[in-house]
CSV table of C-alpha atoms in Angstrom, one decimal:
chain,number,residue,atom,x,y,z
G,1,UNK,CA,0.0,0.0,0.0
G,2,UNK,CA,1.4,3.4,-0.9
G,3,UNK,CA,0.2,6.9,-0.1
G,4,UNK,CA,1.6,9.9,-1.9
G,5,UNK,CA,0.9,13.5,-1.1
G,6,UNK,CA,2.0,16.7,-2.8
G,7,UNK,CA,1.5,20.3,-1.8
G,8,UNK,CA,3.2,23.5,-2.6
G,9,UNK,CA,5.2,25.1,0.2
G,10,UNK,CA,3.5,27.7,2.3
G,11,UNK,CA,0.2,25.9,1.5
G,12,UNK,CA,-3.0,26.7,3.3
G,13,UNK,CA,-3.8,23.0,3.0
G,14,UNK,CA,-2.8,20.7,5.8
G,15,UNK,CA,-2.2,17.0,5.6
G,16,UNK,CA,-1.3,14.5,8.2
G,17,UNK,CA,-0.9,10.7,8.5
G,18,UNK,CA,-1.8,8.7,11.6
G,19,UNK,CA,-1.4,5.1,12.5
G,20,UNK,CA,-4.7,3.6,13.6
G,21,UNK,CA,-4.7,2.1,17.0
G,22,UNK,CA,-6.3,-1.1,15.8
G,23,UNK,CA,-4.1,-1.4,12.7
G,24,UNK,CA,-3.8,0.5,9.5
G,25,UNK,CA,-3.3,4.2,8.5
G,26,UNK,CA,-5.4,7.2,8.0
G,27,UNK,CA,-4.6,10.3,5.8
G,28,UNK,CA,-6.4,13.5,6.8
G,29,UNK,CA,-6.5,16.4,4.4
G,30,UNK,CA,-8.1,19.8,5.1
G,31,UNK,CA,-8.3,23.1,3.2
G,32,UNK,CA,-9.3,26.3,5.1
G,33,UNK,CA,-11.7,28.8,3.6
G,34,UNK,CA,-9.3,31.7,2.9
G,35,UNK,CA,-5.7,31.4,1.6
G,36,UNK,CA,-2.3,31.9,3.2
G,37,UNK,CA,-1.8,32.1,7.0
G,38,UNK,CA,-5.5,32.2,8.1
G,39,UNK,CA,-6.4,29.2,6.0
G,40,UNK,CA,-3.4,27.3,7.4
G,41,UNK,CA,-4.5,28.0,11.0
G,42,UNK,CA,-8.0,26.6,10.2
G,43,UNK,CA,-6.8,23.6,8.3
G,44,UNK,CA,-4.2,22.7,10.9
G,45,UNK,CA,-6.8,23.0,13.7
G,46,UNK,CA,-9.2,20.7,11.8
G,47,UNK,CA,-6.5,18.1,11.0
G,48,UNK,CA,-5.1,18.0,14.5
G,49,UNK,CA,-8.6,17.4,15.9
G,50,UNK,CA,-9.3,14.6,13.5
G,51,UNK,CA,-5.9,13.0,14.0
G,52,UNK,CA,-6.2,13.1,17.8
G,53,UNK,CA,-9.7,11.4,17.7
G,54,UNK,CA,-8.6,8.7,15.2
G,55,UNK,CA,-5.5,8.0,17.4
G,56,UNK,CA,-7.9,7.3,20.2
G,57,UNK,CA,-9.9,4.8,18.1
G,58,UNK,CA,-12.8,7.1,17.2
G,59,UNK,CA,-14.4,6.0,13.9
G,60,UNK,CA,-13.8,8.2,10.9
G,61,UNK,CA,-17.4,9.5,10.5
G,62,UNK,CA,-17.6,10.5,14.1
G,63,UNK,CA,-14.2,12.2,13.9
G,64,UNK,CA,-15.4,14.2,10.9
G,65,UNK,CA,-18.6,15.2,12.7
G,66,UNK,CA,-16.7,16.2,15.8
G,67,UNK,CA,-14.3,18.3,13.7
G,68,UNK,CA,-17.2,20.1,12.1
G,69,UNK,CA,-18.8,20.9,15.5
G,70,UNK,CA,-15.5,22.0,16.9
G,71,UNK,CA,-14.8,24.4,14.0
G,72,UNK,CA,-18.5,25.7,14.2
G,73,UNK,CA,-18.1,26.3,18.0
G,74,UNK,CA,-14.6,27.9,17.8
G,75,UNK,CA,-15.4,30.2,14.9
G,76,UNK,CA,-19.1,30.8,15.5
G,77,UNK,CA,-20.1,29.1,12.3
G,78,UNK,CA,-18.4,31.8,10.2
G,79,UNK,CA,-15.5,29.7,8.8
G,80,UNK,CA,-15.7,26.7,6.7
G,81,UNK,CA,-13.1,24.1,5.6
G,82,UNK,CA,-13.1,21.0,3.4
G,83,UNK,CA,-12.1,17.7,5.0
G,84,UNK,CA,-11.2,14.4,3.5
G,85,UNK,CA,-10.2,11.3,5.4
G,86,UNK,CA,-8.8,8.2,3.7
G,87,UNK,CA,-8.3,5.2,5.9
G,88,UNK,CA,-6.9,1.8,5.4
G,89,UNK,CA,-8.6,0.0,8.3
G,90,UNK,CA,-6.9,-3.3,9.0
G,91,UNK,CA,-9.5,-4.2,11.7
G,92,UNK,CA,-12.4,-4.3,9.2
G,93,UNK,CA,-10.1,-4.8,6.2
G,94,UNK,CA,-11.8,-1.9,4.4
G,95,UNK,CA,-10.8,1.3,2.8
G,96,UNK,CA,-12.9,4.1,4.2
G,97,UNK,CA,-13.3,7.3,2.2
G,98,UNK,CA,-14.9,10.1,4.2
G,99,UNK,CA,-15.6,13.4,2.4
G,100,UNK,CA,-16.8,16.8,3.5
G,101,UNK,CA,-15.7,18.4,0.2
G,102,UNK,CA,-17.6,19.3,-3.0
G,103,UNK,CA,-14.5,18.0,-4.9
G,104,UNK,CA,-15.0,14.4,-5.8
G,105,UNK,CA,-12.8,11.4,-4.9
G,106,UNK,CA,-11.9,8.9,-7.5
G,107,UNK,CA,-11.8,5.1,-7.0
G,108,UNK,CA,-10.3,2.9,-9.6
G,109,UNK,CA,-10.4,-0.9,-9.6
G,110,UNK,CA,-10.5,-3.6,-12.2
G,111,UNK,CA,-10.2,-1.2,-15.1
G,112,UNK,CA,-13.2,0.9,-13.9
G,113,UNK,CA,-13.0,4.4,-12.5
G,114,UNK,CA,-15.8,5.6,-10.1
G,115,UNK,CA,-16.2,9.3,-9.4
G,116,UNK,CA,-17.5,9.6,-5.9
G,117,UNK,CA,-19.3,13.0,-6.2
G,118,UNK,CA,-22.5,12.7,-4.2
G,119,UNK,CA,-23.6,15.9,-2.4
G,120,UNK,CA,-21.1,16.7,0.3
G,121,UNK,CA,-21.0,19.7,2.7
G,122,UNK,CA,-17.9,21.4,3.9
G,123,UNK,CA,-17.6,21.5,7.7
G,124,UNK,CA,-18.0,24.3,10.2
G,125,UNK,CA,-21.0,26.3,9.0
G,126,UNK,CA,-23.9,24.6,10.8
G,127,UNK,CA,-24.6,21.9,13.4
G,128,UNK,CA,-24.9,18.3,12.4
G,129,UNK,CA,-22.9,18.3,9.3
G,130,UNK,CA,-22.1,14.7,8.3
G,131,UNK,CA,-19.5,13.4,5.8
G,132,UNK,CA,-20.3,11.3,2.7
G,133,UNK,CA,-18.8,7.9,3.5
G,134,UNK,CA,-17.8,5.3,1.0
G,135,UNK,CA,-16.4,1.9,2.1
G,136,UNK,CA,-14.8,-0.8,0.0
G,137,UNK,CA,-13.0,-4.1,0.8
G,138,UNK,CA,-9.3,-3.6,1.0
G,139,UNK,CA,-7.7,-5.6,-1.7
G,140,UNK,CA,-4.8,-5.3,-4.2
G,141,UNK,CA,-5.5,-3.3,-7.3
G,142,UNK,CA,-7.2,-0.3,-5.8
G,143,UNK,CA,-6.3,3.3,-6.7
G,144,UNK,CA,-7.8,6.2,-4.8
G,145,UNK,CA,-7.2,9.9,-5.7
G,146,UNK,CA,-8.4,12.8,-3.5
G,147,UNK,CA,-7.4,16.4,-3.6
G,148,UNK,CA,-8.2,20.0,-2.5
G,149,UNK,CA,-10.1,22.4,-4.7
G,150,UNK,CA,-7.0,24.1,-6.1
G,151,UNK,CA,-6.6,21.1,-8.3
G,152,UNK,CA,-10.3,20.9,-9.0
G,153,UNK,CA,-10.3,24.4,-10.3
G,154,UNK,CA,-7.1,24.3,-12.2
G,155,UNK,CA,-7.4,25.9,-15.7
G,156,UNK,CA,-10.9,27.4,-14.9
G,157,UNK,CA,-9.5,30.9,-15.3
G,158,UNK,CA,-8.4,30.0,-18.8
G,159,UNK,CA,-11.5,28.2,-19.9
G,160,UNK,CA,-9.6,24.9,-19.9
G,161,UNK,CA,-10.6,23.0,-16.8
G,162,UNK,CA,-8.8,19.9,-15.6
G,163,UNK,CA,-10.8,16.7,-16.3
G,164,UNK,CA,-9.4,14.5,-13.5
G,165,UNK,CA,-11.3,11.4,-14.5
G,166,UNK,CA,-10.1,11.3,-18.1
G,167,UNK,CA,-6.6,12.2,-17.1
G,168,UNK,CA,-6.6,9.5,-14.5
G,169,UNK,CA,-7.8,7.0,-17.0
G,170,UNK,CA,-5.0,7.9,-19.3
G,171,UNK,CA,-2.4,7.6,-16.5
G,172,UNK,CA,-3.7,4.3,-15.4
G,173,UNK,CA,-3.5,3.0,-18.9
G,174,UNK,CA,0.3,3.3,-18.7
G,175,UNK,CA,2.2,0.4,-17.2
G,176,UNK,CA,1.5,0.1,-13.5
G,177,UNK,CA,2.2,3.7,-12.5
G,178,UNK,CA,3.2,4.3,-8.9
G,179,UNK,CA,1.2,6.5,-6.5
G,180,UNK,CA,4.1,9.0,-6.9
G,181,UNK,CA,3.8,9.0,-10.6
G,182,UNK,CA,0.1,9.5,-10.5
G,183,UNK,CA,0.3,12.4,-8.1
G,184,UNK,CA,3.2,13.9,-10.1
G,185,UNK,CA,1.3,13.7,-13.4
G,186,UNK,CA,-2.0,15.2,-12.0
G,187,UNK,CA,-0.2,18.1,-10.2
G,188,UNK,CA,2.0,18.9,-13.2
G,189,UNK,CA,-1.0,19.0,-15.5
G,190,UNK,CA,-2.9,21.2,-13.1
G,191,UNK,CA,-0.1,23.6,-12.8
G,192,UNK,CA,0.3,23.7,-16.6
G,193,UNK,CA,-3.5,24.4,-17.0
G,194,UNK,CA,-3.0,27.3,-14.6
G,195,UNK,CA,-0.2,28.5,-16.9
G,196,UNK,CA,2.5,27.9,-14.3
G,197,UNK,CA,0.9,30.2,-11.7
G,198,UNK,CA,-1.8,28.4,-9.7
G,199,UNK,CA,-3.8,30.8,-7.7
G,200,UNK,CA,-4.8,28.4,-5.0
G,201,UNK,CA,-3.0,25.7,-2.9
G,202,UNK,CA,-3.1,22.3,-4.4
G,203,UNK,CA,-2.7,19.0,-2.6
G,204,UNK,CA,-3.1,15.6,-4.0
G,205,UNK,CA,-3.2,12.3,-2.1
G,206,UNK,CA,-2.9,9.0,-4.0
G,207,UNK,CA,-3.3,5.5,-2.6
G,208,UNK,CA,-2.5,2.3,-4.4
G,209,UNK,CA,-2.8,-1.2,-3.0
G,210,UNK,CA,-0.2,-3.5,-4.6
G,211,UNK,CA,0.9,-7.1,-4.1
G,212,UNK,CA,3.7,-7.1,-1.5
G,213,UNK,CA,6.7,-8.1,-3.5
G,214,UNK,CA,9.2,-6.7,-1.0
G,215,UNK,CA,10.1,-7.0,2.7
G,216,UNK,CA,7.9,-6.3,5.7
G,217,UNK,CA,9.5,-3.0,6.5
G,218,UNK,CA,7.4,0.2,6.8
G,219,UNK,CA,8.9,3.2,5.1
G,220,UNK,CA,8.1,6.8,5.2
G,221,UNK,CA,9.8,9.5,3.2
G,222,UNK,CA,9.3,13.3,3.5
G,223,UNK,CA,10.8,15.9,1.3
G,224,UNK,CA,10.6,19.5,2.3
G,225,UNK,CA,12.0,22.1,0.0
G,226,UNK,CA,13.2,25.1,2.0
G,227,UNK,CA,15.0,28.4,1.4
G,228,UNK,CA,18.1,28.0,3.5
G,229,UNK,CA,21.6,28.2,2.0
M,1,UNK,CA,15.8,17.9,3.0
M,2,UNK,CA,14.8,14.3,3.2
M,3,UNK,CA,13.8,12.2,6.1
M,4,UNK,CA,13.6,8.4,5.9
M,5,UNK,CA,12.3,6.0,8.4
M,6,UNK,CA,12.2,2.2,8.6
M,7,UNK,CA,10.6,-0.1,11.0
M,8,UNK,CA,9.4,-3.7,11.0
M,9,UNK,CA,5.7,-4.2,11.1
M,10,UNK,CA,4.0,-4.7,14.5
M,11,UNK,CA,6.9,-2.7,15.9
M,12,UNK,CA,6.9,-1.6,19.5
M,13,UNK,CA,8.5,1.6,18.3
M,14,UNK,CA,6.5,4.6,17.3
M,15,UNK,CA,7.5,7.4,14.9
M,16,UNK,CA,5.6,10.4,13.8
M,17,UNK,CA,6.3,13.5,11.8
M,18,UNK,CA,4.8,16.9,12.6
M,19,UNK,CA,4.9,20.2,10.8
M,20,UNK,CA,6.2,22.9,13.2
M,21,UNK,CA,3.8,25.9,13.6
M,22,UNK,CA,6.6,28.4,12.8
M,23,UNK,CA,8.1,26.5,10.0
M,24,UNK,CA,9.9,23.2,9.5
M,25,UNK,CA,9.4,19.6,10.6
M,26,UNK,CA,10.0,17.5,13.6
M,27,UNK,CA,10.4,13.7,13.7
M,28,UNK,CA,9.6,12.0,17.0
M,29,UNK,CA,10.8,8.5,17.7
M,30,UNK,CA,10.1,6.5,20.9
M,31,UNK,CA,10.7,2.9,22.0
M,32,UNK,CA,8.7,1.6,25.0
M,33,UNK,CA,10.4,-0.6,27.7
M,34,UNK,CA,9.0,-4.0,26.9
M,35,UNK,CA,8.3,-5.5,23.5
M,36,UNK,CA,5.1,-6.1,21.5
M,37,UNK,CA,1.7,-4.6,22.4
M,38,UNK,CA,2.7,-3.1,25.8
M,39,UNK,CA,5.7,-1.3,24.3
M,40,UNK,CA,3.6,0.0,21.5
M,41,UNK,CA,1.1,1.5,24.0
M,42,UNK,CA,3.9,3.3,25.8
M,43,UNK,CA,5.7,4.6,22.8
M,44,UNK,CA,2.5,5.8,21.1
M,45,UNK,CA,1.5,7.6,24.3
M,46,UNK,CA,4.9,9.4,24.5
M,47,UNK,CA,5.0,10.3,20.8
M,48,UNK,CA,1.4,11.7,20.8
M,49,UNK,CA,2.2,13.9,23.8
M,50,UNK,CA,5.4,15.3,22.2
M,51,UNK,CA,3.7,15.8,18.8
M,52,UNK,CA,0.8,17.7,20.4
M,53,UNK,CA,3.1,20.0,22.3
M,54,UNK,CA,5.4,20.7,19.3
M,55,UNK,CA,2.2,21.4,17.2
M,56,UNK,CA,1.4,24.1,19.8
M,57,UNK,CA,4.8,25.7,19.4
M,58,UNK,CA,6.4,24.3,22.6
M,59,UNK,CA,10.2,24.0,22.3
M,60,UNK,CA,11.7,20.5,21.8
M,61,UNK,CA,13.5,20.4,25.2
M,62,UNK,CA,10.3,21.4,27.1
M,63,UNK,CA,8.3,18.9,25.1
M,64,UNK,CA,10.7,16.1,26.0
M,65,UNK,CA,10.7,17.0,29.7
M,66,UNK,CA,6.9,17.2,29.7
M,67,UNK,CA,6.6,13.7,28.1
M,68,UNK,CA,8.9,12.3,30.8
M,69,UNK,CA,6.8,13.8,33.6
M,70,UNK,CA,3.7,12.6,31.9
M,71,UNK,CA,5.0,9.0,31.6
M,72,UNK,CA,6.3,9.1,35.2
M,73,UNK,CA,2.9,10.3,36.4
M,74,UNK,CA,0.8,7.9,34.3
M,75,UNK,CA,2.9,4.8,35.1
M,76,UNK,CA,4.1,5.7,38.6
M,77,UNK,CA,7.7,5.8,37.5
M,78,UNK,CA,7.7,2.1,36.7
M,79,UNK,CA,8.0,2.3,32.9
M,80,UNK,CA,10.7,3.8,30.8
M,81,UNK,CA,11.0,4.7,27.2
M,82,UNK,CA,13.6,6.2,24.9
M,83,UNK,CA,12.8,9.4,23.1
M,84,UNK,CA,14.5,11.1,20.2
M,85,UNK,CA,13.3,14.3,18.6
M,86,UNK,CA,15.0,15.6,15.4
M,87,UNK,CA,13.8,19.0,14.3
M,88,UNK,CA,14.5,21.2,11.2
M,89,UNK,CA,13.5,24.5,12.8
M,90,UNK,CA,13.0,27.1,10.0
M,91,UNK,CA,12.4,29.9,12.6
M,92,UNK,CA,15.9,29.6,14.0
M,93,UNK,CA,17.3,27.9,10.9
M,94,UNK,CA,18.8,25.2,13.1
M,95,UNK,CA,18.7,21.5,13.3
M,96,UNK,CA,17.8,20.5,16.9
M,97,UNK,CA,18.7,17.0,18.1
M,98,UNK,CA,17.1,16.1,21.4
M,99,UNK,CA,18.0,12.7,22.9
M,100,UNK,CA,16.7,10.7,25.9
M,101,UNK,CA,18.3,7.6,24.7
M,102,UNK,CA,21.6,5.8,25.6
M,103,UNK,CA,22.0,5.0,21.8
M,104,UNK,CA,24.0,7.7,20.1
M,105,UNK,CA,23.0,10.0,17.3
M,106,UNK,CA,25.4,10.5,14.4
M,107,UNK,CA,25.9,13.8,12.6
M,108,UNK,CA,28.0,13.9,9.5
M,109,UNK,CA,29.1,17.2,7.8
M,110,UNK,CA,32.0,18.1,5.6
M,111,UNK,CA,33.6,14.6,5.6
M,112,UNK,CA,33.5,14.4,9.4
M,113,UNK,CA,31.2,12.1,11.5
M,114,UNK,CA,30.4,13.1,15.0
M,115,UNK,CA,29.0,10.5,17.4
M,116,UNK,CA,26.7,12.4,19.9
M,117,UNK,CA,26.9,10.0,22.8
M,118,UNK,CA,27.0,12.1,25.9
M,119,UNK,CA,25.2,10.6,28.9
M,120,UNK,CA,21.5,10.6,28.3
M,121,UNK,CA,18.6,9.3,30.4
M,122,UNK,CA,15.6,7.5,29.1
M,123,UNK,CA,12.3,9.2,30.2
M,124,UNK,CA,9.7,8.2,32.8
M,125,UNK,CA,11.6,6.8,35.8
M,126,UNK,CA,12.1,10.0,37.9
M,127,UNK,CA,11.2,13.6,38.0
M,128,UNK,CA,13.2,16.3,36.2
M,129,UNK,CA,14.7,14.1,33.5
M,130,UNK,CA,16.1,16.3,30.8
M,131,UNK,CA,17.2,15.5,27.2
M,132,UNK,CA,20.7,16.0,25.8
M,133,UNK,CA,20.3,18.6,23.1
M,134,UNK,CA,22.6,19.4,20.2
M,135,UNK,CA,21.9,22.2,17.9
M,136,UNK,CA,23.6,23.0,14.6
M,137,UNK,CA,23.0,25.5,11.8
M,138,UNK,CA,20.8,24.2,9.1
M,139,UNK,CA,22.8,24.0,5.9
M,140,UNK,CA,23.2,21.7,2.9
M,141,UNK,CA,25.5,18.7,3.4
M,142,UNK,CA,24.3,17.5,6.8
M,143,UNK,CA,23.4,13.9,7.4
M,144,UNK,CA,21.9,12.8,10.7
M,145,UNK,CA,21.2,9.2,11.7
M,146,UNK,CA,19.2,8.3,14.8
M,147,UNK,CA,17.7,4.9,15.8
M,148,UNK,CA,16.2,2.7,18.5
M,149,UNK,CA,18.2,0.2,20.5
M,150,UNK,CA,17.2,-2.8,18.3
M,151,UNK,CA,19.7,-1.4,15.8
M,152,UNK,CA,22.2,-0.5,18.4
M,153,UNK,CA,22.3,-4.1,19.8
M,154,UNK,CA,22.2,-5.9,16.4
M,155,UNK,CA,24.7,-8.7,16.3
M,156,UNK,CA,25.4,-8.6,20.1
M,157,UNK,CA,24.1,-12.1,20.6
M,158,UNK,CA,26.5,-13.4,18.1
M,159,UNK,CA,29.5,-11.5,19.3
M,160,UNK,CA,29.5,-9.4,16.2
M,161,UNK,CA,28.1,-6.0,17.1
M,162,UNK,CA,27.2,-3.3,14.6
M,163,UNK,CA,29.7,-0.5,14.4
M,164,UNK,CA,27.3,2.3,13.1
M,165,UNK,CA,30.0,4.9,12.8
M,166,UNK,CA,32.4,2.9,10.6
M,167,UNK,CA,29.4,1.6,8.5
M,168,UNK,CA,28.1,5.1,8.1
M,169,UNK,CA,31.5,6.3,7.0
M,170,UNK,CA,31.7,3.6,4.3
M,171,UNK,CA,28.1,4.4,3.1
M,172,UNK,CA,28.8,8.1,2.9
M,173,UNK,CA,32.0,7.4,0.9
M,174,UNK,CA,29.8,6.1,-1.9
M,175,UNK,CA,28.4,8.7,-4.4
M,176,UNK,CA,25.9,10.9,-2.7
M,177,UNK,CA,23.6,8.2,-1.2
M,178,UNK,CA,20.0,9.2,-0.5
M,179,UNK,CA,18.5,9.1,3.0
M,180,UNK,CA,16.6,6.1,1.8
M,181,UNK,CA,19.8,4.3,0.7
M,182,UNK,CA,21.5,5.0,4.0
M,183,UNK,CA,18.5,3.8,6.1
M,184,UNK,CA,18.2,0.7,3.9
M,185,UNK,CA,21.9,-0.2,4.2
M,186,UNK,CA,22.0,0.2,8.0
M,187,UNK,CA,18.9,-1.8,8.5
M,188,UNK,CA,19.9,-4.6,6.1
M,189,UNK,CA,23.3,-4.9,7.8
M,190,UNK,CA,21.7,-4.9,11.3
M,191,UNK,CA,19.3,-7.7,10.3
M,192,UNK,CA,22.2,-9.7,8.7
M,193,UNK,CA,24.2,-9.3,12.0
M,194,UNK,CA,21.1,-10.7,13.8
M,195,UNK,CA,21.3,-13.6,11.4
M,196,UNK,CA,17.9,-12.6,9.8
M,197,UNK,CA,16.0,-12.8,13.0
M,198,UNK,CA,16.2,-9.6,15.0
M,199,UNK,CA,15.0,-10.0,18.5
M,200,UNK,CA,14.0,-6.4,19.0
M,201,UNK,CA,12.2,-3.8,17.0
M,202,UNK,CA,14.4,-1.6,14.8
M,203,UNK,CA,13.7,1.9,13.6
M,204,UNK,CA,16.1,4.1,11.7
M,205,UNK,CA,15.6,7.8,10.9
M,206,UNK,CA,17.9,9.5,8.4
M,207,UNK,CA,17.9,13.2,7.5
M,208,UNK,CA,19.9,14.6,4.6
M,209,UNK,CA,20.0,18.3,3.6
M,210,UNK,CA,20.6,18.7,0.0
M,211,UNK,CA,20.7,21.6,-2.5
M,212,UNK,CA,17.2,22.0,-3.9
M,213,UNK,CA,17.5,21.0,-7.5
M,214,UNK,CA,13.8,20.3,-8.1
M,215,UNK,CA,10.5,22.1,-7.7
M,216,UNK,CA,9.1,23.6,-4.5
M,217,UNK,CA,6.6,20.8,-3.9
M,218,UNK,CA,6.4,19.0,-0.6
M,219,UNK,CA,6.3,15.2,-0.9
M,220,UNK,CA,5.4,12.5,1.6
M,221,UNK,CA,5.4,8.8,0.8
M,222,UNK,CA,4.3,6.0,3.1
M,223,UNK,CA,4.6,2.3,2.4
M,224,UNK,CA,2.8,-0.1,4.7
M,225,UNK,CA,3.2,-3.8,4.0
M,226,UNK,CA,0.0,-5.6,5.2
M,227,UNK,CA,-1.4,-9.1,5.2
M,228,UNK,CA,-4.6,-8.7,3.2
M,229,UNK,CA,-5.2,-10.6,0.0
């Protein structure tokens, strides 16, 4: 299983990964309403809340609802954020996709790509906001792509919007692309459609489940481009 | 900058990465006293506490001391854990290495390898336990290696202990190894010295600071070998 995440530096998006107490991993991605520092504060607050609940064994849906109530209470219902949770739950052996985001999530398996785009409300603006949840058995051959709306709106300004589904189909037609290659391709195309100057933060998370051909070692890599030197 | 972490599955070690609120990243690694489930509970508890404090802007040394007092209080001083924090602090532009672990930390720069092995107490067994802290200016060309004691004691049973410093020297002599290659080499050698059956969890964290030759995109990859299918 391989997760891959991309974001520009100084992003208002926040992503974190947490080990589930009963086995597996969750990836939590949030995008605050405004851009820059304010958005970062909101998205960090939301992600921290969800991560701490998941780490205590709280179920994904309950964690998303709690994060919404928390944001509603903290900011008097005046600030909204999108929230996606992608969990590989090794207790239930399912992949759980929880979405409080108008942007869809794509699920590819056995040559078929589903666009999970049912109505979904961002969190924080009213009480009792619930996530759209999709659950599928965890097996090899799954690809999931989720992202923040900077990617969804890439190219809009130039009348040339990104068609994620068609793009993903083309990428998956190539020979067994890695999660990294999929994220790289989508992000590169989105930046190109925004003519090299995206006007919103973009984050992409890609999960692929693959037959385990290697060792049983867990690996995590983080690359952080910074301005020192 | 590139971090790399390796651990066997079902490890009693816990590692987490957190974005620092004023810029940069911290990697937190803990190893609980016993092995298996009990050790995992302890190491998770310690790492969560440190991560939540760092996320609030608490300094590394204060977070380590707080985690020690917390473990001492929760477990009546009867349980100990090792704790390492490696931070790339972009506010001070320093690399901060905080250690409550008898195992040393290695710092390589300009062809020289320093073994940071001053006396250092594990946390949780008494009040007022402080970390050993080493701070160095953040610049390209730094390599840091830190690990849990499974690696430190590799080969001991067979009278053929791992000499991390000499091994690291040999690895760094090769042409610009990545953080991944360094972690891979150290872990593979440790497992070999334990004749393929390590009797303790092993985790290795490697940081390298490199000139930024690519884009300004942050990347995180996680690989989790699991038993489904």
